[in-house]
Amino acid sequence: MDKEILLVLSASVVFLTSYTRLNGQQTKLHREQFHPLTFAEADKKADSVLALMTADEKIAYVGGDRSFFIRPLPRLKLREVYMSDATQGVHIRDKFVGNDLSNYELDKSTSFPCPISLASTWDPELSFRYSEAIGEECRAGGIGILLGPGMNAYRQSQCGRNFEYFGEDPFLRSRMIEEYVKGVQSTGTVATLKHFAANNTDYYRRRSNSVVDERALHEIYLPPFKAGVDAGARAVMTSYNQLNGEWCGQSETVIDEILRKQLGFQWLVMTDWWSVYDGEKLAKSGQDLEMPLAVALKDAHALIRDGKVTMSDIERMAKSILRTYFSMKFDEMKRDTLYYDNFADHEHTALQTAREGIVLLKNDGNILPIAANTKSILLTGDFVEKLAVGGGSAEVKGYNSKLMLDEFKKEFGGKLVYVKDPSAAQIQSADIVVCNVGTKDSEGWDRPFALPEDQELKVRLCVENNPNTIVIVASGSGIRMTDWNAKARAIVYAWYGGQSGNQALAEIIAGKTNPSGKLPITIEKEFKDSPGYGYIPAGESLYSGWNDGKEKEHPIFDINYKESIFIGYRWYEKKKIKPLYPFGYGLSYTSFEYSDLSVSKEKFSDNDTVTISFKVKNTGTVRGTEIAQLYVEDVHASLPRPIKELKGFKRAELEPGQTATITMQLTRKDFSFWNPAAKGWDAEKGEFIIHVGSSSRDIPLQKSIELL
Ligand code: BGC
């Protein structure tokens, strides 16, 4: 890289600015990393402002303003703070009647591959760059708070928002999310961990009660939030659902007890939009800010008069908002349009994420990459002329969007013919058929595991009429492939790739990029195989579209997390159900061989760190990246434990013939489970097995070790 540093005196003077010229072309603006004020420093400032606020001002401050703002208070020089969705880029709002958003108008924002695609990269460093770019776009738009990362669990494949989240495994999610938080906040933008907690379906999302036991909460659902809290996240958004019978946004157990005391979160807690109902409970719960406006606390004055809410409850809430405000230096913050200069770099990060996040599931006879001597390629499918995107508040329009048709034409020129609805004869006569199917996943509802009927029929038509059919899946979640999986020659899981996703996809199909993504989820054969099956109340069925009216009439219903800690591969392994594609799985155009597993200590005690090392060799003929995975098995446990659990992973980029020695370190926590009797993490003495391999089901190396 040819680096050229130009020092520039920034307009806002808050940051030292420099430009790096990459390869003599792109420039990237670097700010000095943002350092927030500590709790004690921010607390002092918050105290001094709170002392000057009138009771009315304090009451007003704890309700949101104009849908997406923390309210300004000009008398005390408190600025308004604008919030924007979401995890995969900045959602530009243009439809807020009566809201003057002119100070926050971005001409454009980069549409990144969806978070489940980011999770498929298993690349925490990329997660940092991805979210740093989004943080910079927030700065360019004067947006103080990013309403992301979305980070609920992939408990079942039908959840409409799985595309916004990071998959099924708490360890992988935690590693990606902690870097995500650091990336966003390194720019001075708040990261909001959402939605707390156990919000894993969008089916009548304001009416469900997640019934979750203590172990499942601590082992599966809370760890990514804890990782985000420890990474310094300055905000948490509570969820729409009830957890064990209480609305999360007004629950003392959820907020005060679990989030604040157990996870140690000290900063701003806000409700999800229109999700709380009882002002008294809200004020006592540890909640700080009711969004989008005070509804439960609409009659705060009356609640105070009746002694249900005290002024000190309101002060606690207002102070927490102020603390976060000062910690992030919002009193000095300026919109910084110089960051537009980095959009080309952001676009490149989006492209890189798609390159790493696409997962190759099947490649019989190495039909991919498509051979140079192929004469005719027939391209068909629903997302050839338009981008596949996830919908709802997370949707990002993007710019420079690359369509599949154009990108494939670039790679294959005149060999490529696009036919929207090909006949059997047309399919038969092509050398290769590329059939693209997918789902339109969205916030607000869940969607069937099965493809829409027309798409299912189309993909079957293709595989039945041409043995060289390559299927490309555009979806935010697992889909049913059972009836055509065996006949498809290759399957590429492309997720929602954002504005540059189709470029990465075409590169992979043509062999310019070697795929390396691995599934952050298990894809089941049938939905009934999955742990989430049966969550919809008897006699009801899925719907699509916003249904706020109907929602109000729907009774509150329980979703029993009866599988407890056994979600994802933990479930399929325990139940001995073979999934179609296992967690951690993904192919490459090269092959890898694992060997020489060794451990630094075969017997270890509580305070030891055990170093695990092994070798991975590229045994194929092209350069490729392997994501090596380490799982831990507790051989004899006093409580039921998963057969194995992910506790480490590393990416290794290798030339043909090259070998990497990979090391990972484990501590007591990695061998522990949540012990409800002791209300804490326990590691029991005895034998553990270390499993090392290329997916949760492909484990070439194992070694037994003992905790003394
Ligand atoms: C979503 C949140 C989002 C909020 C603001 C809600 O409907 O659940 O994820 O941040 O709207 O747009």
Coordinates of C-alpha atoms in Angstrom, one line a residue, residues 192-692:
T192 CA -27.2 0.4 20.7
L193 CA -27.5 -3.2 21.7
K194 CA -30.9 -4.4 20.7
H195 CA -33.4 -5.9 21.4
F196 CA -33.0 -6.9 25.1
A197 CA -34.0 -9.7 25.6
A198 CA -35.1 -13.0 24.1
N199 CA -36.8 -11.3 21.1
N200 CA -36.4 -14.0 18.6
T201 CA -39.6 -13.9 16.5
D202 CA -41.6 -11.1 14.8
Y203 CA -44.8 -13.0 14.8
Y204 CA -47.2 -10.6 16.6
R205 CA -44.1 -9.2 18.1
R206 CA -45.8 -7.0 20.7
R207 CA -47.8 -9.9 22.0
S208 CA -45.4 -12.8 22.6
N209 CA -44.1 -13.9 26.0
S210 CA -40.7 -15.7 25.8
V211 CA -40.6 -18.3 28.5
V212 CA -36.9 -18.9 29.0
D213 CA -35.1 -20.7 31.8
E214 CA -32.2 -19.2 33.7
R215 CA -29.5 -21.4 32.1
A216 CA -30.7 -20.7 28.6
L217 CA -30.7 -17.0 29.3
H218 CA -27.2 -17.0 30.7
E219 CA -25.6 -19.5 28.3
I220 CA -27.4 -18.6 25.0
Y221 CA -29.2 -15.3 25.0
L222 CA -27.2 -12.9 27.3
P223 CA -23.6 -13.5 26.4
P224 CA -23.6 -11.4 23.2
F225 CA -25.2 -8.6 25.2
K226 CA -22.5 -9.0 27.9
A227 CA -19.8 -8.9 25.2
G228 CA -21.3 -5.7 23.9
V229 CA -21.6 -4.2 27.4
D230 CA -18.0 -5.1 28.1
A231 CA -16.9 -3.5 24.7
G232 CA -18.3 -0.2 26.1
A233 CA -21.6 0.0 24.3
R234 CA -23.3 3.2 25.5
A235 CA -26.9 2.2 24.8
V236 CA -29.3 -0.8 25.0
M237 CA -32.8 -1.0 23.5
T238 CA -35.3 -3.2 25.3
S239 CA -37.5 -5.4 23.2
Y240 CA -41.2 -5.7 22.4
N241 CA -41.8 -9.1 23.9
Q242 CA -42.4 -10.2 27.4
L243 CA -39.7 -12.2 29.1
N244 CA -41.2 -14.7 31.6
G245 CA -44.4 -12.7 31.9
E246 CA -43.1 -9.1 32.0
W247 CA -42.8 -6.6 29.3
C248 CA -39.1 -6.2 28.8
G249 CA -39.2 -2.4 28.5
Q250 CA -40.7 -1.9 31.9
S251 CA -39.4 -4.9 33.8
E252 CA -37.3 -4.4 36.9
T253 CA -36.0 -8.0 36.6
V254 CA -35.0 -7.5 33.0
I255 CA -33.4 -4.1 33.2
D256 CA -32.4 -3.4 36.8
E257 CA -31.6 -7.0 37.8
I258 CA -30.3 -8.7 34.7
L259 CA -29.0 -5.9 32.5
R260 CA -27.7 -3.5 35.0
K261 CA -26.7 -5.7 38.0
Q262 CA -25.8 -8.9 36.3
L263 CA -24.3 -7.7 33.1
G264 CA -23.0 -4.5 34.6
F265 CA -24.5 -2.0 32.1
Q266 CA -24.3 1.6 33.3
W267 CA -25.5 3.7 30.4
L268 CA -28.6 4.7 28.4
V269 CA -31.5 2.2 28.2
M270 CA -34.3 3.1 25.8
T271 CA -37.5 1.3 25.0
D272 CA -38.3 -0.1 21.5
W273 CA -40.8 2.1 19.7
W274 CA -44.3 1.9 21.3
S275 CA -43.5 -1.0 23.6
V276 CA -44.3 0.0 27.2
Y277 CA -47.6 0.4 28.9
D278 CA -47.3 1.2 32.6
G279 CA -45.6 4.4 33.7
E280 CA -45.1 3.3 37.3
K281 CA -43.4 0.1 36.4
L282 CA -41.4 1.8 33.7
A283 CA -40.0 4.4 36.1
K284 CA -39.1 1.8 38.7
S285 CA -37.5 -0.7 36.2
G286 CA -34.2 1.0 35.4
Q287 CA -35.5 2.1 32.0
D288 CA -34.3 5.6 31.1
L289 CA -35.9 6.8 27.9
E290 CA -39.4 6.1 26.5
M291 CA -39.4 6.1 22.7
P292 CA -40.7 7.4 20.4
L293 CA -42.4 9.6 23.0
A294 CA -43.8 9.5 26.5
V295 CA -46.9 7.3 26.3
A296 CA -46.7 5.1 29.4
L297 CA -45.3 8.2 31.2
K298 CA -47.7 10.6 29.5
D299 CA -49.4 11.3 32.8
A300 CA -46.2 11.6 34.7
H301 CA -47.4 14.6 36.7
A302 CA -50.4 12.6 37.9
L303 CA -48.3 9.6 38.7
I304 CA -46.1 11.7 40.8
R305 CA -49.0 13.4 42.5
D306 CA -50.4 10.0 43.4
G307 CA -47.1 8.9 44.8
K308 CA -46.7 6.1 42.3
V309 CA -43.6 7.6 40.7
T310 CA -41.2 9.9 42.6
M311 CA -39.2 12.8 41.3
S312 CA -36.1 10.8 42.2
D313 CA -37.2 8.1 39.8
I314 CA -37.5 10.7 37.0
E315 CA -34.1 12.2 38.0
R316 CA -32.5 8.8 37.8
M317 CA -33.8 8.4 34.3
A318 CA -32.8 11.9 33.2
K319 CA -29.4 11.6 34.7
S320 CA -28.7 8.4 32.9
I321 CA -29.6 10.0 29.6
L322 CA -27.4 13.0 30.5
R323 CA -24.5 10.8 31.5
T324 CA -24.5 9.0 28.2
Y325 CA -24.9 12.4 26.4
F326 CA -21.8 13.8 28.1
S327 CA -19.8 10.6 27.9
M328 CA -20.1 10.7 24.1
K329 CA -19.3 14.4 24.1
F330 CA -22.6 15.3 22.4
D331 CA -22.2 18.8 23.9
E332 CA -19.3 19.3 21.5
M333 CA -20.4 17.1 18.6
K334 CA -20.6 18.5 15.1
R335 CA -21.9 17.0 12.0
D336 CA -18.8 16.1 9.9
T337 CA -19.5 16.0 6.2
L338 CA -15.8 15.5 5.5
Y339 CA -16.6 11.8 6.1
Y340 CA -18.2 11.7 2.7
D341 CA -14.7 11.4 1.5
N342 CA -14.6 7.9 3.0
F343 CA -17.7 6.5 1.2
A344 CA -15.5 4.9 -1.5
D345 CA -13.7 3.1 1.3
H346 CA -17.0 2.1 2.9
E347 CA -18.2 0.7 -0.4
H348 CA -15.0 -1.4 -0.6
T349 CA -15.6 -2.7 2.9
A350 CA -19.2 -3.6 1.9
L351 CA -17.7 -5.5 -1.1
Q352 CA -15.2 -7.3 1.0
T353 CA -17.9 -8.3 3.5
A354 CA -19.9 -9.9 0.6
R355 CA -16.8 -11.6 -0.7
E356 CA -16.1 -13.2 2.7
G357 CA -19.7 -13.7 3.7
I358 CA -21.1 -15.7 0.8
V359 CA -21.3 -19.4 1.6
L360 CA -20.7 -22.2 -0.9
L361 CA -22.9 -25.1 0.2
K362 CA -22.5 -27.5 -2.6
N363 CA -20.2 -27.9 -5.6
D364 CA -20.6 -31.3 -7.1
G365 CA -17.8 -32.2 -9.5
N366 CA -16.4 -28.7 -9.0
I367 CA -18.8 -27.1 -11.5
L368 CA -17.8 -23.9 -9.8
P369 CA -16.0 -21.8 -10.7
I370 CA -17.7 -21.9 -14.2
A371 CA -15.1 -23.2 -16.6
A372 CA -13.7 -20.8 -19.3
N373 CA -14.8 -23.2 -22.1
T374 CA -18.5 -23.1 -21.1
K375 CA -20.5 -22.0 -24.1
S376 CA -23.9 -21.0 -22.7
I377 CA -25.2 -19.9 -19.3
L378 CA -28.8 -19.3 -18.8
L379 CA -29.5 -16.9 -15.9
T380 CA -33.0 -16.8 -14.3
G381 CA -34.6 -15.8 -11.0
D382 CA -36.4 -13.2 -9.1
F383 CA -33.4 -11.1 -8.0
V384 CA -31.6 -10.7 -11.2
E385 CA -32.9 -7.3 -12.1
K386 CA -33.5 -6.0 -8.6
L387 CA -31.6 -6.4 -5.4
A388 CA -32.7 -8.8 -2.7
V389 CA -33.0 -6.8 0.6
G390 CA -34.4 -7.2 4.0
G391 CA -37.2 -4.9 5.0
G392 CA -38.3 -2.7 7.9
S393 CA -36.3 -0.2 9.9
A394 CA -33.0 -1.9 8.9
E395 CA -33.5 -1.4 5.2
V396 CA -30.8 0.7 3.5
K397 CA -31.3 1.9 0.0
G398 CA -27.6 2.3 -0.9
Y399 CA -26.2 3.8 -4.1
N400 CA -24.1 2.5 -7.0
S401 CA -26.2 -0.7 -6.5
K402 CA -24.9 -3.5 -8.7
L403 CA -27.5 -5.8 -10.2
M404 CA -26.9 -9.4 -10.7
L405 CA -27.6 -9.2 -14.4
D406 CA -24.9 -6.5 -15.0
E407 CA -22.3 -8.2 -12.8
F408 CA -22.8 -11.6 -14.5
K409 CA -22.6 -9.9 -17.9
K410 CA -19.3 -8.3 -17.0
E411 CA -17.9 -11.8 -16.1
F412 CA -19.5 -13.9 -18.8
G413 CA -20.3 -11.5 -21.7
G414 CA -22.1 -13.0 -24.6
K415 CA -22.3 -16.5 -23.1
L416 CA -24.9 -15.3 -20.7
V417 CA -28.5 -15.2 -21.5
Y418 CA -31.1 -13.9 -19.1
V419 CA -34.5 -15.4 -19.4
K420 CA -37.1 -14.4 -16.8
D421 CA -39.4 -17.4 -17.2
P422 CA -37.5 -20.0 -19.2
S423 CA -39.2 -23.0 -20.7
A424 CA -38.0 -26.6 -20.0
A425 CA -36.5 -26.6 -23.5
Q426 CA -34.5 -23.4 -22.9
I427 CA -33.3 -24.8 -19.6
Q428 CA -32.3 -28.1 -21.3
S429 CA -30.3 -26.4 -24.0
A430 CA -28.0 -24.4 -21.8
D431 CA -24.6 -25.7 -20.7
I432 CA -25.2 -24.3 -17.3
V433 CA -28.2 -22.8 -15.6
V434 CA -27.9 -20.3 -12.8
C435 CA -31.2 -20.0 -10.9
N436 CA -31.6 -17.4 -8.3
V437 CA -34.3 -17.8 -5.6
G438 CA -34.9 -16.0 -2.4
T439 CA -37.2 -14.6 0.2
K440 CA -38.2 -11.1 1.2
D441 CA -37.6 -11.1 4.9
S442 CA -38.7 -8.2 7.0
E443 CA -39.2 -6.7 10.4
G444 CA -42.8 -7.0 11.5
W445 CA -43.7 -10.6 10.6
D446 CA -42.2 -14.0 10.2
R447 CA -42.0 -15.9 6.9
P448 CA -42.4 -19.5 6.0
F449 CA -39.3 -21.7 5.9
A450 CA -40.4 -22.9 2.5
L451 CA -39.8 -20.7 -0.6
P452 CA -42.7 -18.8 -2.1
E453 CA -44.5 -21.4 -4.4
D454 CA -43.5 -19.8 -7.7
Q455 CA -39.8 -19.8 -6.8
E456 CA -40.0 -23.4 -5.5
L457 CA -41.5 -24.4 -8.8
K458 CA -38.9 -22.5 -10.8
V459 CA -35.9 -24.0 -9.1
R460 CA -37.4 -27.5 -9.4
L461 CA -38.0 -26.9 -13.1
C462 CA -34.4 -25.9 -13.5
V463 CA -32.8 -28.8 -11.6
E464 CA -35.1 -31.3 -13.2
N465 CA -34.3 -30.1 -16.7
N466 CA -30.6 -29.4 -16.4
P467 CA -28.1 -31.4 -14.3
N468 CA -25.7 -28.4 -14.3
T469 CA -27.9 -26.1 -12.3
I470 CA -26.3 -23.7 -9.9
V471 CA -28.7 -22.3 -7.3
I472 CA -28.1 -18.9 -5.7
V473 CA -30.1 -18.2 -2.6
A474 CA -30.8 -14.6 -1.6
S475 CA -32.3 -14.7 1.9
G476 CA -31.8 -13.5 5.4
S477 CA -32.2 -16.9 7.0
G478 CA -32.4 -20.6 6.3
I479 CA -34.8 -21.8 3.7
R480 CA -36.2 -25.2 2.8
M481 CA -34.1 -26.8 0.1
T482 CA -35.0 -30.4 0.7
D483 CA -36.8 -31.1 -2.5
W484 CA -34.1 -29.8 -4.9
N485 CA -30.9 -29.9 -2.9
A486 CA -29.8 -33.3 -4.2
K487 CA -30.4 -32.4 -7.8
A488 CA -28.8 -29.0 -7.7
R489 CA -25.2 -29.2 -8.9
A490 CA -24.1 -26.3 -6.8
I491 CA -25.7 -24.1 -4.1
V492 CA -24.4 -20.6 -3.2
Y493 CA -25.9 -18.9 -0.2
A494 CA -25.6 -15.2 -1.0
W495 CA -27.8 -13.7 1.8
Y496 CA -28.7 -10.1 1.2
G497 CA -25.5 -8.7 -0.2
G498 CA -26.0 -5.0 -0.1
Q499 CA -25.1 -2.7 -2.9
S500 CA -21.9 -4.5 -3.9
G501 CA -23.0 -8.0 -3.1
N502 CA -23.6 -9.1 -6.7
Q503 CA -20.1 -8.1 -7.7
A504 CA -18.7 -10.4 -5.1
L505 CA -21.2 -13.1 -6.2
A506 CA -20.2 -12.9 -9.8
E507 CA -16.5 -12.9 -8.8
I508 CA -17.1 -16.2 -6.9
I509 CA -19.1 -17.8 -9.7
A510 CA -16.3 -16.8 -12.1
G511 CA -13.5 -17.9 -9.8
K512 CA -11.9 -14.5 -9.2
T513 CA -12.7 -14.8 -5.5
N514 CA -12.5 -18.1 -3.6
P515 CA -15.4 -18.4 -1.3
S516 CA -14.6 -18.7 2.4
G517 CA -17.8 -18.0 4.3
K518 CA -19.2 -20.5 6.8
L519 CA -22.8 -20.8 8.1
P520 CA -23.4 -19.0 11.4
I521 CA -26.6 -21.1 11.5
T522 CA -27.8 -24.7 11.0
I523 CA -30.1 -25.2 8.0
E524 CA -32.6 -27.9 8.8
K525 CA -34.2 -30.3 6.3
E526 CA -37.7 -29.5 7.6
F527 CA -38.9 -26.8 9.9
K528 CA -40.4 -29.4 12.2
D529 CA -36.8 -30.6 12.9
S530 CA -35.9 -27.3 14.5
P531 CA -36.0 -26.4 18.2
G532 CA -38.3 -23.4 17.5
Y533 CA -41.0 -25.5 15.8
G534 CA -44.4 -25.1 17.3
Y535 CA -44.1 -21.5 18.4
I536 CA -47.2 -20.3 16.6
P537 CA -50.4 -20.7 18.6
A538 CA -52.5 -23.7 17.6
G539 CA -54.8 -22.9 14.7
E540 CA -53.0 -19.8 13.6
S541 CA -50.8 -19.2 10.6
L542 CA -48.1 -16.8 9.4
Y543 CA -49.1 -13.5 7.8
S544 CA -47.1 -10.9 6.0
G545 CA -47.2 -7.2 6.1
W546 CA -47.5 -4.7 8.9
N547 CA -50.5 -5.6 11.1
D548 CA -50.5 -3.1 13.9
G549 CA -54.3 -3.0 14.0
K550 CA -54.7 -6.7 14.2
E551 CA -51.8 -7.0 16.6
K552 CA -53.6 -5.1 19.3
E553 CA -56.4 -7.7 19.3
H554 CA -54.2 -10.7 19.4
P555 CA -54.0 -12.3 22.9
I556 CA -50.6 -12.5 24.6
F557 CA -49.2 -15.9 23.9
D558 CA -46.4 -17.9 25.4
I559 CA -43.4 -19.1 23.4
N560 CA -41.9 -21.8 25.5
Y561 CA -38.2 -22.2 25.0
K562 CA -38.5 -25.8 25.9
E563 CA -35.3 -26.7 24.3
S564 CA -33.5 -24.6 27.0
I565 CA -29.8 -24.3 26.1
F566 CA -30.1 -26.6 23.1
I567 CA -30.6 -24.3 20.2
G568 CA -28.9 -24.6 16.8
Y569 CA -26.3 -27.3 16.5
R570 CA -26.6 -28.0 20.2
W571 CA -30.2 -29.2 19.5
Y572 CA -29.5 -31.2 16.3
E573 CA -26.5 -33.0 17.9
K574 CA -28.4 -33.8 21.1
K575 CA -31.5 -35.0 19.2
K576 CA -29.3 -36.8 16.6
I577 CA -31.2 -35.0 13.8
K578 CA -29.1 -34.6 10.7
P579 CA -29.5 -31.1 9.3
L580 CA -29.2 -30.4 5.6
Y581 CA -26.2 -28.1 6.3
P582 CA -24.6 -27.8 9.7
F583 CA -23.4 -24.8 11.6
G584 CA -19.9 -23.7 10.7
Y585 CA -20.1 -25.3 7.2
G586 CA -18.9 -23.8 3.9
L587 CA -16.9 -25.0 1.0
S588 CA -13.9 -23.5 -0.8
Y589 CA -12.4 -24.0 -4.3
T590 CA -9.4 -25.5 -2.5
S591 CA -9.1 -28.1 0.2
F592 CA -7.6 -28.0 3.7
E593 CA -6.0 -30.6 5.9
Y594 CA -5.8 -30.5 9.7
S595 CA -3.0 -32.0 11.7
D596 CA -0.8 -31.9 14.8
L597 CA -3.2 -30.9 17.5
S598 CA -1.4 -30.3 20.8
V599 CA -2.3 -28.6 24.1
S600 CA 0.1 -26.8 26.4
K601 CA -1.3 -28.6 29.4
E602 CA -3.1 -31.9 29.5
K603 CA -4.1 -31.3 33.1
F604 CA -5.0 -27.8 34.1
S605 CA -6.4 -26.0 37.0
D606 CA -8.9 -23.2 37.5
N607 CA -6.5 -20.3 36.9
D608 CA -4.6 -21.8 34.0
T609 CA -4.7 -20.7 30.4
V610 CA -4.5 -23.6 28.0
T611 CA -3.0 -23.0 24.6
I612 CA -4.3 -25.2 21.8
S613 CA -2.3 -25.4 18.6
F614 CA -2.7 -27.3 15.4
K615 CA -1.8 -27.1 11.7
V616 CA -4.0 -26.3 8.7
K617 CA -2.6 -26.9 5.2
N618 CA -3.9 -25.8 1.9
T619 CA -3.8 -29.1 -0.1
G620 CA -5.4 -27.7 -3.2
T621 CA -4.2 -25.7 -6.2
V622 CA -5.6 -22.2 -5.4
R623 CA -5.2 -19.7 -2.6
G624 CA -8.0 -19.9 -0.1
T625 CA -9.1 -19.0 3.4
E626 CA -10.1 -21.6 6.0
I627 CA -12.0 -20.8 9.1
A628 CA -10.8 -23.3 11.7
Q629 CA -13.1 -24.0 14.6
L630 CA -12.6 -25.2 18.1
Y631 CA -15.4 -26.8 20.1
V632 CA -15.3 -28.0 23.8
E633 CA -17.1 -31.0 25.1
D634 CA -17.7 -31.7 28.8
V635 CA -17.5 -35.4 29.1
H636 CA -19.2 -35.9 32.5
A637 CA -21.3 -33.1 33.8
S638 CA -23.8 -32.9 36.6
L639 CA -26.2 -31.0 34.5
P640 CA -27.2 -31.6 30.9
R641 CA -24.6 -30.0 28.6
P642 CA -24.4 -29.7 24.8
I643 CA -22.3 -32.3 23.0
K644 CA -20.0 -29.6 22.1
E645 CA -19.8 -25.8 22.1
L646 CA -17.8 -23.4 20.0
K647 CA -15.1 -21.7 22.0
G648 CA -12.6 -20.5 19.4
F649 CA -12.1 -19.8 15.6
K650 CA -9.5 -18.4 13.4
R651 CA -9.2 -17.5 9.7
A652 CA -6.1 -18.7 7.9
E653 CA -5.4 -17.4 4.4
L654 CA -3.1 -19.9 2.7
E655 CA -1.3 -20.3 -0.6
P656 CA -1.4 -23.7 -2.3
G657 CA 0.8 -26.0 -0.3
Q658 CA 1.2 -23.5 2.6
T659 CA 0.7 -24.6 6.2
A660 CA -0.4 -22.3 9.1
T661 CA 0.1 -23.1 12.7
I662 CA -3.0 -21.9 14.5
T663 CA -3.1 -21.3 18.3
M664 CA -6.1 -20.5 20.5
Q665 CA -6.3 -20.0 24.2
L666 CA -8.9 -21.3 26.6
T667 CA -9.5 -20.3 30.2
R668 CA -11.9 -21.7 32.8
K669 CA -14.8 -19.7 31.4
D670 CA -14.6 -21.7 28.2
F671 CA -15.3 -24.9 30.1
S672 CA -18.1 -23.5 32.2
F673 CA -21.8 -23.6 32.3
W674 CA -24.3 -21.5 34.2
N675 CA -25.2 -23.2 37.4
P676 CA -28.6 -22.0 38.6
A677 CA -28.0 -23.3 42.1
A678 CA -24.8 -21.3 42.6
K679 CA -26.2 -18.4 40.4
G680 CA -22.9 -18.3 38.6
W681 CA -20.5 -20.0 36.1
D682 CA -19.1 -23.3 37.1
A683 CA -16.5 -25.6 35.5
E684 CA -16.6 -29.1 36.9
K685 CA -13.4 -31.1 37.4
G686 CA -12.8 -34.0 35.1
E687 CA -12.3 -34.7 31.4
F688 CA -13.0 -32.4 28.5
I689 CA -12.5 -33.1 24.8
I690 CA -11.2 -30.4 22.5
H691 CA -12.6 -30.8 19.0
V692 CA -11.0 -29.0 16.1

